[in-house]
Amino acid sequence: MELHDRREEKCKLRVENLSVFYGAVQAIKSLSLRVYPNEILGITGPSSGGKTSLLHTINRLNDRIPTYRHEGRVLLDGDDIYHPDVDVNQLRRRIGIVFDLPTPLPKTIFENVVFGLRVAGVRNRTVLQERTEQALRDAILWDEVKDRLNQPALRLSGGQQQRLSIARALAAQPEIVMLDEPCSGLDPISTLKIEQALWDLKERYTIVLVSQNVQQTSRATDRAAFLLMGELVECGPTAEMFTNPRDSRTADFLEGRFG
């Protein structure tokens, strides 16, 4: 159960008593969580705590896994995302996801950014160009690549490739952006640029940031949730949870006693 109750506010995304199973293995245990509009919610905790399983469930990336099943509900603007009438492709346009490793396609920088738009049927060149510039600006990458949009994306540095992955997600103009360890393996400068981008983006997007890095969670989020072995231990304003955790397991993790 989420410990910090804000029922008076409208939820963008609501997870209700969610349990996730892969065969006999339970990855998430009766988890309830709220995500509010225009906030950065950080989800932290040690490896194998259920963080990535939660994102995959919200984005319905588990649909084709034969052993996967879930109990409970995930509601987007009050609607169950697992309802039979839900268009999964449309859902994924509303909820974008960026993975831990950069995933540039073997195409130009421009074609990487517009890939999702082309799949969605957007053909207008002006629209594609405008979306590309805006997405690259949002990802703090435009000034670095604006003169080489027709060059291969694989020539970019690791940090630039990760920001390109963020730009590709943003080009589709999702309502929610979920990032799974987006700064894993990146240098401090690239990490800082991504964190700066997130603070700007929350004016227009709702953001969920998964990070095992305690320092990053403390710097880059409004609220934080601590997951341990599939259980939501604690959730609340980041500053409050980091200075006065309510659960001793949270305190142990934040102080580096395990993880």
mmCIF file of C-alpha atoms in Angstrom:
data_model
loop_
_atom_site.group_PDB
_atom_site.id
_atom_site.type_symbol
_atom_site.label_atom_id
_atom_site.label_comp_id
_atom_site.label_asym_id
_atom_site.label_seq_id
_atom_site.Cartn_x
_atom_site.Cartn_y
_atom_site.Cartn_z
ATOM 1 C CA MET A 1 0.000 0.000 0.000
ATOM 2 C CA GLU A 2 1.243 3.498 -0.820
ATOM 3 C CA LEU A 3 1.933 5.259 2.451
ATOM 4 C CA HIS A 4 1.635 8.829 1.208
ATOM 5 C CA ASP A 5 -2.033 9.390 0.462
ATOM 6 C CA ARG A 6 -3.050 12.157 -1.949
ATOM 7 C CA ARG A 7 -6.525 10.980 -2.938
ATOM 8 C CA GLU A 8 -7.678 14.553 -3.190
ATOM 9 C CA GLU A 9 -5.567 14.997 -6.292
ATOM 10 C CA LYS A 10 -6.385 13.606 -9.711
ATOM 11 C CA CYS A 11 -4.251 10.595 -10.623
ATOM 12 C CA LYS A 12 -2.794 10.221 -14.074
ATOM 13 C CA LEU A 13 -1.875 6.600 -13.480
ATOM 14 C CA ARG A 14 -3.187 4.357 -10.729
ATOM 15 C CA VAL A 15 -1.870 0.894 -9.895
ATOM 16 C CA GLU A 16 -4.293 -1.084 -7.733
ATOM 17 C CA ASN A 17 -3.272 -4.235 -5.843
ATOM 18 C CA LEU A 18 -1.017 -5.337 -8.684
ATOM 19 C CA SER A 19 0.637 -8.739 -8.493
ATOM 20 C CA VAL A 20 2.821 -9.966 -11.365
ATOM 21 C CA PHE A 21 3.818 -13.568 -11.972
ATOM 22 C CA TYR A 22 6.189 -15.258 -14.397
ATOM 23 C CA GLY A 23 5.191 -18.860 -14.017
ATOM 24 C CA ALA A 24 5.638 -19.743 -10.344
ATOM 25 C CA VAL A 25 7.800 -16.679 -9.670
ATOM 26 C CA GLN A 26 6.035 -13.639 -8.234
ATOM 27 C CA ALA A 27 7.810 -10.433 -9.255
ATOM 28 C CA ILE A 28 5.364 -7.906 -7.754
ATOM 29 C CA LYS A 29 3.249 -8.377 -4.644
ATOM 30 C CA SER A 30 -0.091 -6.553 -4.223
ATOM 31 C CA LEU A 31 1.407 -3.198 -5.155
ATOM 32 C CA SER A 32 -0.695 -0.027 -5.126
ATOM 33 C CA LEU A 33 0.757 3.226 -6.398
ATOM 34 C CA ARG A 34 -0.409 6.571 -7.724
ATOM 35 C CA VAL A 35 1.306 8.763 -10.296
ATOM 36 C CA TYR A 36 0.169 12.379 -10.517
ATOM 37 C CA PRO A 37 0.216 14.731 -13.507
ATOM 38 C CA ASN A 38 3.397 16.710 -14.164
ATOM 39 C CA GLU A 39 5.484 15.088 -11.469
ATOM 40 C CA ILE A 40 8.662 13.035 -11.530
ATOM 41 C CA LEU A 41 8.074 9.864 -9.560
ATOM 42 C CA GLY A 42 11.268 7.997 -8.754
ATOM 43 C CA ILE A 43 11.153 4.250 -8.226
ATOM 44 C CA THR A 44 14.235 2.951 -6.465
ATOM 45 C CA GLY A 45 15.434 -0.177 -4.744
ATOM 46 C CA PRO A 46 17.938 -2.994 -5.169
ATOM 47 C CA SER A 47 18.128 -5.282 -8.190
ATOM 48 C CA SER A 48 15.356 -7.844 -8.664
ATOM 49 C CA GLY A 49 12.976 -5.684 -6.666
ATOM 50 C CA GLY A 50 10.257 -5.517 -9.348
ATOM 51 C CA LYS A 51 11.040 -2.072 -10.761
ATOM 52 C CA THR A 52 11.423 -3.109 -14.397
ATOM 53 C CA SER A 53 8.546 -5.593 -14.157
ATOM 54 C CA LEU A 54 6.326 -2.731 -13.054
ATOM 55 C CA LEU A 55 7.265 -0.581 -16.060
ATOM 56 C CA HIS A 56 6.827 -3.491 -18.453
ATOM 57 C CA THR A 57 3.394 -4.207 -17.007
ATOM 58 C CA ILE A 58 2.334 -0.577 -17.401
ATOM 59 C CA ASN A 59 3.584 -0.523 -21.016
ATOM 60 C CA ARG A 60 2.183 -4.021 -21.681
ATOM 61 C CA LEU A 61 5.555 -5.317 -22.802
ATOM 62 C CA ASN A 62 4.825 -8.626 -21.063
ATOM 63 C CA ASP A 63 1.870 -9.483 -23.276
ATOM 64 C CA ARG A 64 3.759 -12.011 -25.395
ATOM 65 C CA ILE A 65 5.498 -13.778 -22.505
ATOM 66 C CA PRO A 66 3.661 -17.129 -22.154
ATOM 67 C CA THR A 67 4.316 -17.479 -18.431
ATOM 68 C CA TYR A 68 3.226 -13.925 -17.574
ATOM 69 C CA ARG A 69 0.045 -13.176 -15.712
ATOM 70 C CA HIS A 70 -1.113 -10.415 -13.416
ATOM 71 C CA GLU A 71 -3.761 -9.679 -10.838
ATOM 72 C CA GLY A 72 -5.081 -6.239 -9.955
ATOM 73 C CA ARG A 73 -5.533 -3.245 -12.226
ATOM 74 C CA VAL A 74 -3.563 -0.479 -13.905
ATOM 75 C CA LEU A 75 -5.673 2.585 -14.709
ATOM 76 C CA LEU A 76 -4.688 5.393 -17.096
ATOM 77 C CA ASP A 77 -6.980 8.392 -16.591
ATOM 78 C CA GLY A 78 -9.364 5.992 -14.881
ATOM 79 C CA ASP A 79 -9.456 3.419 -17.696
ATOM 80 C CA ASP A 80 -8.138 -0.122 -17.273
ATOM 81 C CA ILE A 81 -5.214 -0.538 -19.681
ATOM 82 C CA TYR A 82 -5.846 -4.312 -19.813
ATOM 83 C CA HIS A 83 -9.450 -3.976 -20.942
ATOM 84 C CA PRO A 84 -10.049 -6.082 -24.093
ATOM 85 C CA ASP A 85 -10.983 -2.975 -26.088
ATOM 86 C CA VAL A 86 -7.672 -1.195 -25.431
ATOM 87 C CA ASP A 87 -5.506 -0.599 -28.511
ATOM 88 C CA VAL A 88 -2.038 -1.571 -27.260
ATOM 89 C CA ASN A 89 -0.253 0.482 -29.935
ATOM 90 C CA GLN A 90 -2.236 3.556 -28.938
ATOM 91 C CA LEU A 91 -1.499 2.851 -25.272
ATOM 92 C CA ARG A 92 2.231 2.775 -26.010
ATOM 93 C CA ARG A 93 1.965 6.084 -27.813
ATOM 94 C CA ARG A 94 0.414 7.534 -24.659
ATOM 95 C CA ILE A 95 2.975 5.895 -22.365
ATOM 96 C CA GLY A 96 6.488 6.080 -23.784
ATOM 97 C CA ILE A 97 9.389 4.077 -22.384
ATOM 98 C CA VAL A 98 13.166 4.512 -22.527
ATOM 99 C CA PHE A 99 15.367 1.561 -21.595
ATOM 100 C CA ASP A 100 18.611 1.380 -19.668
ATOM 101 C CA LEU A 101 20.830 0.851 -22.717
ATOM 102 C CA PRO A 102 20.787 3.275 -25.670
ATOM 103 C CA THR A 103 18.872 1.755 -28.567
ATOM 104 C CA PRO A 104 19.766 3.718 -31.721
ATOM 105 C CA LEU A 105 18.496 2.185 -34.930
ATOM 106 C CA PRO A 106 20.947 1.699 -37.844
ATOM 107 C CA LYS A 107 19.542 4.824 -39.444
ATOM 108 C CA THR A 108 20.268 8.535 -39.498
ATOM 109 C CA ILE A 109 19.706 10.707 -36.447
ATOM 110 C CA PHE A 110 16.632 12.188 -38.110
ATOM 111 C CA GLU A 111 15.141 8.803 -39.000
ATOM 112 C CA ASN A 112 15.735 7.578 -35.453
ATOM 113 C CA VAL A 113 13.688 10.428 -34.018
ATOM 114 C CA VAL A 114 10.793 10.078 -36.483
ATOM 115 C CA PHE A 115 10.697 6.283 -36.506
ATOM 116 C CA GLY A 116 7.654 6.018 -34.260
ATOM 117 C CA LEU A 117 5.884 8.810 -36.127
ATOM 118 C CA ARG A 118 6.371 7.030 -39.444
ATOM 119 C CA VAL A 119 5.022 3.800 -37.936
ATOM 120 C CA ALA A 120 1.986 5.795 -36.769
ATOM 121 C CA GLY A 121 1.432 7.005 -40.340
ATOM 122 C CA VAL A 122 2.790 10.549 -40.151
ATOM 123 C CA ARG A 123 4.148 11.507 -43.590
ATOM 124 C CA ASN A 124 4.055 15.297 -43.639
ATOM 125 C CA ARG A 125 7.688 16.411 -43.933
ATOM 126 C CA THR A 126 7.093 19.689 -42.122
ATOM 127 C CA VAL A 127 5.491 17.911 -39.176
ATOM 128 C CA LEU A 128 8.350 15.407 -39.040
ATOM 129 C CA GLN A 129 10.948 18.176 -39.064
ATOM 130 C CA GLU A 130 9.148 20.198 -36.394
ATOM 131 C CA ARG A 131 8.694 17.176 -34.141
ATOM 132 C CA THR A 132 12.356 16.243 -34.603
ATOM 133 C CA GLU A 133 13.652 19.653 -33.596
ATOM 134 C CA GLN A 134 11.330 19.918 -30.605
ATOM 135 C CA ALA A 135 12.157 16.411 -29.379
ATOM 136 C CA LEU A 136 15.892 16.946 -29.727
ATOM 137 C CA ARG A 137 15.645 20.275 -27.914
ATOM 138 C CA ASP A 138 13.651 18.623 -25.137
ATOM 139 C CA ALA A 139 16.363 15.980 -24.823
ATOM 140 C CA ILE A 140 19.077 18.682 -24.740
ATOM 141 C CA LEU A 141 20.629 17.281 -27.910
ATOM 142 C CA TRP A 142 19.609 19.685 -30.666
ATOM 143 C CA ASP A 143 22.622 21.996 -30.475
ATOM 144 C CA GLU A 144 24.973 19.017 -30.675
ATOM 145 C CA VAL A 145 23.416 17.348 -33.729
ATOM 146 C CA LYS A 146 21.422 19.964 -35.663
ATOM 147 C CA ASP A 147 24.047 20.153 -38.419
ATOM 148 C CA ARG A 148 24.354 16.382 -38.878
ATOM 149 C CA LEU A 149 20.830 15.018 -38.761
ATOM 150 C CA ASN A 150 21.528 12.903 -41.841
ATOM 151 C CA GLN A 151 24.527 11.177 -40.300
ATOM 152 C CA PRO A 152 24.291 7.686 -38.733
ATOM 153 C CA ALA A 153 23.045 7.715 -35.154
ATOM 154 C CA LEU A 154 25.551 5.008 -34.286
ATOM 155 C CA ARG A 155 28.328 7.592 -34.563
ATOM 156 C CA LEU A 156 27.012 9.419 -31.501
ATOM 157 C CA SER A 157 28.584 8.945 -28.080
ATOM 158 C CA GLY A 158 26.864 6.756 -25.499
ATOM 159 C CA GLY A 159 25.395 9.740 -23.689
ATOM 160 C CA GLN A 160 24.166 11.251 -26.947
ATOM 161 C CA GLN A 161 22.628 7.942 -27.996
ATOM 162 C CA GLN A 162 20.687 7.766 -24.743
ATOM 163 C CA ARG A 163 19.389 11.292 -25.196
ATOM 164 C CA LEU A 164 18.473 10.334 -28.767
ATOM 165 C CA SER A 165 16.444 7.438 -27.345
ATOM 166 C CA ILE A 166 14.651 9.928 -25.114
ATOM 167 C CA ALA A 167 14.036 12.221 -28.098
ATOM 168 C CA ARG A 168 12.558 9.328 -30.075
ATOM 169 C CA ALA A 169 10.114 8.641 -27.242
ATOM 170 C CA LEU A 170 9.223 12.336 -26.936
ATOM 171 C CA ALA A 171 8.609 12.777 -30.662
ATOM 172 C CA ALA A 172 5.429 10.719 -30.311
ATOM 173 C CA GLN A 173 4.246 13.269 -27.711
ATOM 174 C CA PRO A 174 3.277 10.736 -25.026
ATOM 175 C CA GLU A 175 1.424 11.715 -21.885
ATOM 176 C CA ILE A 176 3.711 9.682 -19.626
ATOM 177 C CA VAL A 177 7.429 9.061 -20.093
ATOM 178 C CA MET A 178 8.910 6.106 -18.218
ATOM 179 C CA LEU A 179 12.685 5.750 -17.988
ATOM 180 C CA ASP A 180 14.346 2.539 -16.814
ATOM 181 C CA GLU A 181 17.845 3.317 -15.478
ATOM 182 C CA PRO A 182 18.439 5.859 -18.289
ATOM 183 C CA CYS A 183 21.825 6.930 -16.925
ATOM 184 C CA SER A 184 23.227 3.460 -16.344
ATOM 185 C CA GLY A 185 26.852 3.480 -17.466
ATOM 186 C CA LEU A 186 26.852 7.150 -18.480
ATOM 187 C CA ASP A 187 29.441 9.708 -17.457
ATOM 188 C CA PRO A 188 28.509 12.435 -14.919
ATOM 189 C CA ILE A 189 28.099 15.150 -17.582
ATOM 190 C CA SER A 190 25.683 13.061 -19.661
ATOM 191 C CA THR A 191 23.816 12.101 -16.501
ATOM 192 C CA LEU A 192 23.450 15.736 -15.495
ATOM 193 C CA LYS A 193 22.086 16.676 -18.933
ATOM 194 C CA ILE A 194 19.429 13.981 -18.718
ATOM 195 C CA GLU A 195 18.438 15.042 -15.201
ATOM 196 C CA GLN A 196 18.199 18.670 -16.328
ATOM 197 C CA ALA A 197 16.015 17.601 -19.233
ATOM 198 C CA LEU A 198 13.635 15.782 -16.904
ATOM 199 C CA TRP A 199 13.003 18.863 -14.768
ATOM 200 C CA ASP A 200 12.110 20.831 -17.904
ATOM 201 C CA LEU A 201 9.977 18.047 -19.348
ATOM 202 C CA LYS A 202 7.753 17.641 -16.304
ATOM 203 C CA GLU A 203 6.043 20.910 -17.228
ATOM 204 C CA ARG A 204 4.450 18.988 -20.134
ATOM 205 C CA TYR A 205 4.793 15.335 -19.222
ATOM 206 C CA THR A 206 4.297 12.973 -16.326
ATOM 207 C CA ILE A 207 7.570 11.152 -15.680
ATOM 208 C CA VAL A 208 8.407 7.865 -13.969
ATOM 209 C CA LEU A 209 12.123 7.383 -13.353
ATOM 210 C CA VAL A 210 13.483 4.004 -12.284
ATOM 211 C CA SER A 211 16.937 4.338 -10.770
ATOM 212 C CA GLN A 212 18.918 2.155 -8.419
ATOM 213 C CA ASN A 213 21.158 5.182 -7.888
ATOM 214 C CA VAL A 214 20.071 6.704 -4.587
ATOM 215 C CA GLN A 215 21.799 10.018 -5.303
ATOM 216 C CA GLN A 216 20.029 10.383 -8.632
ATOM 217 C CA THR A 217 16.663 9.622 -7.089
ATOM 218 C CA SER A 218 17.267 12.265 -4.426
ATOM 219 C CA ARG A 219 18.266 14.881 -7.023
ATOM 220 C CA ALA A 220 15.858 14.246 -9.854
ATOM 221 C CA THR A 221 12.441 13.349 -8.415
ATOM 222 C CA ASP A 222 9.492 14.956 -6.664
ATOM 223 C CA ARG A 223 8.282 11.768 -5.000
ATOM 224 C CA ALA A 224 10.021 8.454 -4.482
ATOM 225 C CA ALA A 225 8.854 4.866 -4.099
ATOM 226 C CA PHE A 226 11.029 2.155 -2.572
ATOM 227 C CA LEU A 227 10.536 -1.382 -3.896
ATOM 228 C CA LEU A 228 12.041 -4.410 -2.190
ATOM 229 C CA MET A 229 11.527 -7.989 -3.402
ATOM 230 C CA GLY A 230 8.385 -7.002 -5.273
ATOM 231 C CA GLU A 231 6.857 -5.091 -2.384
ATOM 232 C CA LEU A 232 6.240 -1.363 -2.200
ATOM 233 C CA VAL A 233 7.772 -0.561 1.172
ATOM 234 C CA GLU A 234 7.328 3.191 1.188
ATOM 235 C CA CYS A 235 6.306 6.082 -1.062
ATOM 236 C CA GLY A 236 6.222 9.818 -0.449
ATOM 237 C CA PRO A 237 7.846 13.180 -1.164
ATOM 238 C CA THR A 238 11.483 12.546 -1.993
ATOM 239 C CA ALA A 239 12.912 15.034 0.503
ATOM 240 C CA GLU A 240 10.746 13.604 3.276
ATOM 241 C CA MET A 241 11.553 9.976 2.544
ATOM 242 C CA PHE A 242 15.281 10.620 2.279
ATOM 243 C CA THR A 243 15.501 12.615 5.508
ATOM 244 C CA ASN A 244 12.917 10.770 7.585
ATOM 245 C CA PRO A 245 12.095 7.328 6.156
ATOM 246 C CA ARG A 246 9.177 5.627 7.849
ATOM 247 C CA ASP A 247 10.451 2.076 7.414
ATOM 248 C CA SER A 248 13.785 0.764 8.693
ATOM 249 C CA ARG A 249 14.295 -1.146 5.421
ATOM 250 C CA THR A 250 14.095 2.129 3.528
ATOM 251 C CA ALA A 251 16.638 3.707 5.844
ATOM 252 C CA ASP A 252 18.981 0.741 5.442
ATOM 253 C CA PHE A 253 18.846 0.953 1.660
ATOM 254 C CA LEU A 254 19.276 4.725 1.492
ATOM 255 C CA GLU A 255 22.242 4.510 3.851
ATOM 256 C CA GLY A 256 23.891 1.825 1.735
ATOM 257 C CA ARG A 257 23.565 -1.085 4.143
ATOM 258 C CA PHE A 258 22.336 -3.287 1.295
ATOM 259 C CA GLY A 259 21.552 -2.996 -2.400
#
